[in-house]
mmCIF file of C-alpha atoms in Angstrom:
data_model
loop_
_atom_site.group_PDB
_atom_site.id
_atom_site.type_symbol
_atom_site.label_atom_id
_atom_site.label_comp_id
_atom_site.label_asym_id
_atom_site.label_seq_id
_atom_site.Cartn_x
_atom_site.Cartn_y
_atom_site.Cartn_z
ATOM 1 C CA UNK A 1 85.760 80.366 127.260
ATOM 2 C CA UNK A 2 87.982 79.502 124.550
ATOM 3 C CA UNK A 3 91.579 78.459 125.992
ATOM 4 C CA UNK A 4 94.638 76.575 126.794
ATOM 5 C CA UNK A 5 95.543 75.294 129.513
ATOM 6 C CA UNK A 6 98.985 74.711 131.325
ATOM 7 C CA UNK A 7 99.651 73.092 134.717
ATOM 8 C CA UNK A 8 101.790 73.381 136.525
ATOM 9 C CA UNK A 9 102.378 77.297 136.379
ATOM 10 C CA UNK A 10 105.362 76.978 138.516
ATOM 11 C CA UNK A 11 107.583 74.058 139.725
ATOM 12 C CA UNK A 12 110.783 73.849 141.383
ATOM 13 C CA UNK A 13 112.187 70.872 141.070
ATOM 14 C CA UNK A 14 115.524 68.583 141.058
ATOM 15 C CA UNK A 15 117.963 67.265 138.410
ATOM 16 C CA UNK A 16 116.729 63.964 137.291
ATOM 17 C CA UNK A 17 113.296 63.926 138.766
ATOM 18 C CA UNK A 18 111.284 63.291 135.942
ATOM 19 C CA UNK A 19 108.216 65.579 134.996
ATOM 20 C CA UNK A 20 105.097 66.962 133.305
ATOM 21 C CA UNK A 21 103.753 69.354 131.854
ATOM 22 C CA UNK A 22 100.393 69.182 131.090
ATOM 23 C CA UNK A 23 98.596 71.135 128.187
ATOM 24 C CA UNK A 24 94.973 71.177 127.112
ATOM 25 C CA UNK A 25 93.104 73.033 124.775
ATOM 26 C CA UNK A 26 88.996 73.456 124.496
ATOM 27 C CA UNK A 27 88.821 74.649 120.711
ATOM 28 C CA UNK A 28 88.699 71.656 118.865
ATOM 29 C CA UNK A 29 92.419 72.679 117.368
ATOM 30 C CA UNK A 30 94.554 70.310 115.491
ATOM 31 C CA UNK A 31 97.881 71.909 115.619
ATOM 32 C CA UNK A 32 99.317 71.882 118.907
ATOM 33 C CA UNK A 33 103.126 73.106 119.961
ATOM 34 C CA UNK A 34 105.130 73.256 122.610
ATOM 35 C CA UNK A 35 108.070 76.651 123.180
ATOM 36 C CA UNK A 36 110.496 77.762 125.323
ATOM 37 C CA UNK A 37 111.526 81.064 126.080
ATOM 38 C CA UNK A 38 115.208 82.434 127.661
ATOM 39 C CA UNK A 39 116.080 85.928 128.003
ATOM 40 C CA UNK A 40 117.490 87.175 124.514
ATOM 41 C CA UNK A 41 116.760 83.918 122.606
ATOM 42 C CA UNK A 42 112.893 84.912 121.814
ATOM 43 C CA UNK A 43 110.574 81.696 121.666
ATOM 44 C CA UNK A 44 111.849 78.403 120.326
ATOM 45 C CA UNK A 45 109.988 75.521 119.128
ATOM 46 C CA UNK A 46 110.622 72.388 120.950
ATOM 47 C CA UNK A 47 108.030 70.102 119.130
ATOM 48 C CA UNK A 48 105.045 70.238 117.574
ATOM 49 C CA UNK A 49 101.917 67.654 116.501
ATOM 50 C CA UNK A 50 100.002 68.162 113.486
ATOM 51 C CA UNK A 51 96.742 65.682 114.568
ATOM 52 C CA UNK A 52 96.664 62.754 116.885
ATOM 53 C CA UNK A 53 99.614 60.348 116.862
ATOM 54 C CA UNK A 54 101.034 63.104 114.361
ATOM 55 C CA UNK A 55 104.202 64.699 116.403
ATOM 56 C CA UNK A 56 107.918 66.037 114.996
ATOM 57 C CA UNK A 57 110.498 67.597 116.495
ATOM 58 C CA UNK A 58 111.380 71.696 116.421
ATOM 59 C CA UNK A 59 114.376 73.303 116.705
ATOM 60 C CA UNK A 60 114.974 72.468 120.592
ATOM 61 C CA UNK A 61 114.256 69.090 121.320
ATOM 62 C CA UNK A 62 116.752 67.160 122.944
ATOM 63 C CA UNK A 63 115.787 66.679 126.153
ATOM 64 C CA UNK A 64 111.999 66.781 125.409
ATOM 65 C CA UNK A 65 109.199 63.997 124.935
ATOM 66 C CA UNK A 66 105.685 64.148 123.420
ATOM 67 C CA UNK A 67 102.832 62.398 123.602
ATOM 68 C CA UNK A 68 99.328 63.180 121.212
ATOM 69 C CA UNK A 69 97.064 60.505 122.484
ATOM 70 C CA UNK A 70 93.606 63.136 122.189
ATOM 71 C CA UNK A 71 93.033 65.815 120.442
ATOM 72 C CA UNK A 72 93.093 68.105 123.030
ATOM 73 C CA UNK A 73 95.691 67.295 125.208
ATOM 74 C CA UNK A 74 99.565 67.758 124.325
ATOM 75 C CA UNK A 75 101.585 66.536 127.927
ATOM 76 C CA UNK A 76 105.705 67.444 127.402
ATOM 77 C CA UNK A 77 107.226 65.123 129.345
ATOM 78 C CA UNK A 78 110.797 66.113 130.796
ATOM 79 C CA UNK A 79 112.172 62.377 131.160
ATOM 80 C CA UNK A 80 115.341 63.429 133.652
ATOM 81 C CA UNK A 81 115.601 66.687 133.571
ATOM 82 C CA UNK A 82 118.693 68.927 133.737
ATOM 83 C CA UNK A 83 119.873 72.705 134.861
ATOM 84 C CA UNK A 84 119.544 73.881 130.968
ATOM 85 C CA UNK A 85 116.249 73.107 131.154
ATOM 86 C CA UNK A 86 115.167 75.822 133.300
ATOM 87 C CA UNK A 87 113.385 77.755 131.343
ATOM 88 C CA UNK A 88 109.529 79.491 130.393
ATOM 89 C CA UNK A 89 107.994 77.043 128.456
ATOM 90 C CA UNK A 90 104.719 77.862 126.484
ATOM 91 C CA UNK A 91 101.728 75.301 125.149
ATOM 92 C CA UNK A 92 100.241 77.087 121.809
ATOM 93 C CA UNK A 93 97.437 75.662 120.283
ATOM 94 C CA UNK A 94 96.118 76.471 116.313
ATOM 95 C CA UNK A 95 92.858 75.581 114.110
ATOM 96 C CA UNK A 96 95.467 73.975 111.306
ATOM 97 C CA UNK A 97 98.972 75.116 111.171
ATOM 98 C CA UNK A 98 100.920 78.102 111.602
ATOM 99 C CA UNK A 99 98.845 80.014 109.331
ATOM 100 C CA UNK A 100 96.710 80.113 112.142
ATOM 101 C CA UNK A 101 96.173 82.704 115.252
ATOM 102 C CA UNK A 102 98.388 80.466 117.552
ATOM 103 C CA UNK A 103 96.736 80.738 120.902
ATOM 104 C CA UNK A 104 98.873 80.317 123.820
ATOM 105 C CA UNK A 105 98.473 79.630 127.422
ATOM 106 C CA UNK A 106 99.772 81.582 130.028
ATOM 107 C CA UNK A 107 103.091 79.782 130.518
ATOM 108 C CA UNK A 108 105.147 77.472 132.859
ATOM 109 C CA UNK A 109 108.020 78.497 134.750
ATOM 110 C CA UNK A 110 110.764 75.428 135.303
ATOM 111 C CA UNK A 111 113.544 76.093 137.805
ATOM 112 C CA UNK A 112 115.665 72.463 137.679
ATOM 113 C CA UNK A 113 118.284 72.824 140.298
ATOM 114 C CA UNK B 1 116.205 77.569 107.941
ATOM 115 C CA UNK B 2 114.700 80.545 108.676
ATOM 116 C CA UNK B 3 116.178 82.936 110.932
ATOM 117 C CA UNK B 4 114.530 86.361 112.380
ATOM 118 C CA UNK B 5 116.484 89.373 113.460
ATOM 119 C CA UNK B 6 114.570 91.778 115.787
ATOM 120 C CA UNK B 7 115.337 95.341 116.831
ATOM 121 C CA UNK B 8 115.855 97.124 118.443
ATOM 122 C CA UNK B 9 115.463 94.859 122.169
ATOM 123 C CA UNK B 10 114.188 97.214 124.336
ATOM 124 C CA UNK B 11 112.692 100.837 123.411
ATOM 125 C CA UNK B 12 111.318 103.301 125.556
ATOM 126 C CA UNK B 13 108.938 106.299 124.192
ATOM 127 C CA UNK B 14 106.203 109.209 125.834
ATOM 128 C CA UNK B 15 102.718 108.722 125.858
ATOM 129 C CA UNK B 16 101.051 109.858 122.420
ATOM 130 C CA UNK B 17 104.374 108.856 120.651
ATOM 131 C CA UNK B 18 104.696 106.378 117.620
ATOM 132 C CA UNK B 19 106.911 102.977 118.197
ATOM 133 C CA UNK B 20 108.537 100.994 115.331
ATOM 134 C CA UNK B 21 109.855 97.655 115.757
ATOM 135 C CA UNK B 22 111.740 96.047 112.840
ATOM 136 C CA UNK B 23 112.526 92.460 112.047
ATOM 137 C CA UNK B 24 114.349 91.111 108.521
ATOM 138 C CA UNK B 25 114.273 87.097 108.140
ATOM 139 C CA UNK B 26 116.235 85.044 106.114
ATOM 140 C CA UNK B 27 113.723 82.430 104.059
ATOM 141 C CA UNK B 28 112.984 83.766 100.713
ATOM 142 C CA UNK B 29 109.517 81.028 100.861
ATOM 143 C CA UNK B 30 108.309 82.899 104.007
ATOM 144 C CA UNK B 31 105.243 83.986 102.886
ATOM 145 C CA UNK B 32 103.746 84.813 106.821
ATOM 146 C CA UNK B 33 104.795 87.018 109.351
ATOM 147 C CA UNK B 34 102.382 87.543 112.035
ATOM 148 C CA UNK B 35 102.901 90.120 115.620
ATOM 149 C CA UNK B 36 102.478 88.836 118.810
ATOM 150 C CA UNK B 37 101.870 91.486 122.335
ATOM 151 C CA UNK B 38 103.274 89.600 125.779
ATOM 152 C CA UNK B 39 101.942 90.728 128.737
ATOM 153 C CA UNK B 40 103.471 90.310 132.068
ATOM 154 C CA UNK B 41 102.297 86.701 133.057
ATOM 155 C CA UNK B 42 100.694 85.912 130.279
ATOM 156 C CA UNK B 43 101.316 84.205 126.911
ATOM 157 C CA UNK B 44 101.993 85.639 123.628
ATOM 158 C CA UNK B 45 98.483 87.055 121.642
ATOM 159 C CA UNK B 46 98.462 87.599 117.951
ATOM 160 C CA UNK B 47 98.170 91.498 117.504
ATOM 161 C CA UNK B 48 98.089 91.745 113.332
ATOM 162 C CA UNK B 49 99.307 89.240 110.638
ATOM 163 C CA UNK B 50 100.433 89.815 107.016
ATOM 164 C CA UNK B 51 101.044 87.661 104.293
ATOM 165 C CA UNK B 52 103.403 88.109 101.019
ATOM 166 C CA UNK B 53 100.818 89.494 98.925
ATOM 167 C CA UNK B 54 100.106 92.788 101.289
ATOM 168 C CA UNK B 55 102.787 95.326 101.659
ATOM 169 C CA UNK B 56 100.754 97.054 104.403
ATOM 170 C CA UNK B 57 97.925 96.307 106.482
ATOM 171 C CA UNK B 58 96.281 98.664 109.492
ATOM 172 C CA UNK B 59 94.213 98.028 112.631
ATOM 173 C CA UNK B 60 93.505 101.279 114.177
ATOM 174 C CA UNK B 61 96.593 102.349 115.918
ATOM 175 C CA UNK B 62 98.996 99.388 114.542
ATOM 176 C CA UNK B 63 100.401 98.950 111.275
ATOM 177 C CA UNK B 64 102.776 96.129 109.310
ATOM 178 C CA UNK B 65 104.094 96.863 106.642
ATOM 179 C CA UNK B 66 106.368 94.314 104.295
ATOM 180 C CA UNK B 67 109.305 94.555 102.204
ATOM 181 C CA UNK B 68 109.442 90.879 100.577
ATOM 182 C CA UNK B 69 112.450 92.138 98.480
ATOM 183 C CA UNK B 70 114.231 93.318 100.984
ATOM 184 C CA UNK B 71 112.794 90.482 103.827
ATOM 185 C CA UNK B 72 112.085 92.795 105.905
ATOM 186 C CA UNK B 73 108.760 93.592 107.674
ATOM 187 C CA UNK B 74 108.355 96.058 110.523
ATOM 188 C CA UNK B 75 105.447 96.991 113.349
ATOM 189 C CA UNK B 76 104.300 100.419 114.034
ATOM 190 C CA UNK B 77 102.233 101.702 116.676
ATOM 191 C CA UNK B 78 101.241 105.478 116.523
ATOM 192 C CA UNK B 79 99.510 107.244 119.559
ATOM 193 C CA UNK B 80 101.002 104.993 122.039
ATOM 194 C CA UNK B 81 99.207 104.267 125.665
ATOM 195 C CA UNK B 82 100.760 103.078 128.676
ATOM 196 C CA UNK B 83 99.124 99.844 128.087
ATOM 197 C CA UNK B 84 101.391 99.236 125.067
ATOM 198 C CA UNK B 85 103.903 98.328 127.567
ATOM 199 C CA UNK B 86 104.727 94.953 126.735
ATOM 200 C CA UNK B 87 106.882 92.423 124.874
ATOM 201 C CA UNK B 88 106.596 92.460 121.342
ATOM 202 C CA UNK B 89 107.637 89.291 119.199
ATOM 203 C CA UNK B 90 107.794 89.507 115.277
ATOM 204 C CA UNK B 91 107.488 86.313 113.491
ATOM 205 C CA UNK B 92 107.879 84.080 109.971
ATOM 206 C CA UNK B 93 106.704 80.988 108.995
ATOM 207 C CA UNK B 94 106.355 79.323 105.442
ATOM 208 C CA UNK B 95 102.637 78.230 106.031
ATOM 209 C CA UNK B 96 100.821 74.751 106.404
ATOM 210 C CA UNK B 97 103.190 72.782 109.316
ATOM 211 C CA UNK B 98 106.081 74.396 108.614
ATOM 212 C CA UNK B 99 107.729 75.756 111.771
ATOM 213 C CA UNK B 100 106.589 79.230 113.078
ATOM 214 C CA UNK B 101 110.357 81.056 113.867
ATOM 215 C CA UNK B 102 110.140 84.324 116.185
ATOM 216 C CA UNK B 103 112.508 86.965 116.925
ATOM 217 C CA UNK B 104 113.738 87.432 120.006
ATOM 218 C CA UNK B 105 111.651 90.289 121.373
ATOM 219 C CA UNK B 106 111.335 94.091 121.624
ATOM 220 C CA UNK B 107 110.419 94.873 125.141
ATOM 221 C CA UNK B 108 108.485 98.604 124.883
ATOM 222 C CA UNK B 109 108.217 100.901 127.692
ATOM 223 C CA UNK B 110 105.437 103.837 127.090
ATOM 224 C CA UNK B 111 105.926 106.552 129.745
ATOM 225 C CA UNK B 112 102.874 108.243 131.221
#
């Protein structure tokens, strides 16, 4: 089955304690991209990778890290994470571009307290 | 850069009903604007696209139609089922790997 993949789903977790997020897709994509979403604010980009070792920032990415080592894997890394960080973040996967279906996966839910 | 406006945020309607959800944007080059449903739980999913060369485009009970002179593009649902119930996202993007910007969500309600 064609999909991506997030994990964790859920994590509660403390200010500074640095994290992952892992993200994996099985359908060969190149574009990957990585989104938050927060009540009223809709879904903002926080980076984005165009092919292996190919990444750029978004709108929202202070705070964030990348990594595109494989093709099919896209980690966000949360180096020492704060409160304004909790958020629902969203892996989104595309065969080249935003031209493209983006698939999503089902989400991640951050709580940093 | 681009910016999407969405309304209205939340709208409520009866069973067999139509919905309309409208969204303007500010980037003249925006030449995409696809729909996305959110489900409880679950990510976005791309319900209909259209591109600046299409002023309308139907898939049985949805519609988008475009306004590129006015930037504005809109969603319409007719014959609405509870299982519309869901967050709706409209979205604009200049194409290739140029960024993808969404509005900020219509959450719909469709009453038994």
């Amino acid at each position: 089955e064609a999909q991506v993949t997030q994990n964790p789903r859920y994590l509660i977790t403390v200010t500074g304690k640095k994290l992952t997020v892992t993200c994996s897709q099985n359908m060969n994509h190149e574009y990957m991209s990585w989104y938050r979403q927060d009540p009223g604010l809709g879904l903002r980009q926080i980076y984005y990778s165009m092919n292996v070792e190919v990444t750029d920032k978004g709108d929202v990415p202070e705070g964030y890290k990348v990594s595109r080592k494989e093709k099919r894997n896209f980690p966000l890394i949360l180096e020492s994470p704060s409160p304004n960080q909790t958020s629902l973040y969203f892996c989104a996967s595309s065969l080249g571009g935003t031209l493209e279906p983006q698939h999503f996966g089902d989400g991640t839910r951050l709580s940093i307290l | 850069g681009e910016n999407v406006e969405q309304h209205p945020s939340t709208l409520s309607v009866q069973e067999g009903d139509s919905a309309v959800i409208k969204c303007t944007y500010s980037d003249s080059a925006s030449n995409y604007f696809p729909w996305y449903k959110q489900e409880l739980g679950k990510g976005p999913q791309l319900i209909i696209d259209i591109r600046s060369n299409v002023g309308e485009k139907k898939d049985q009970r949805i519609a988008v139609t475009l306004n590129k002179t006015a930037k504005h593009f809109s969603l319409h649902i007719t014959e609405t089922q509870p299982e519309d119930s869901a967050v709706y996202f409209c979205a604009a993007s200049r194409g290739g790997f140029q960024k993808l910007v969404f509005g900020t969500g219509t959450r719909l309600l469709v009453s038994p």
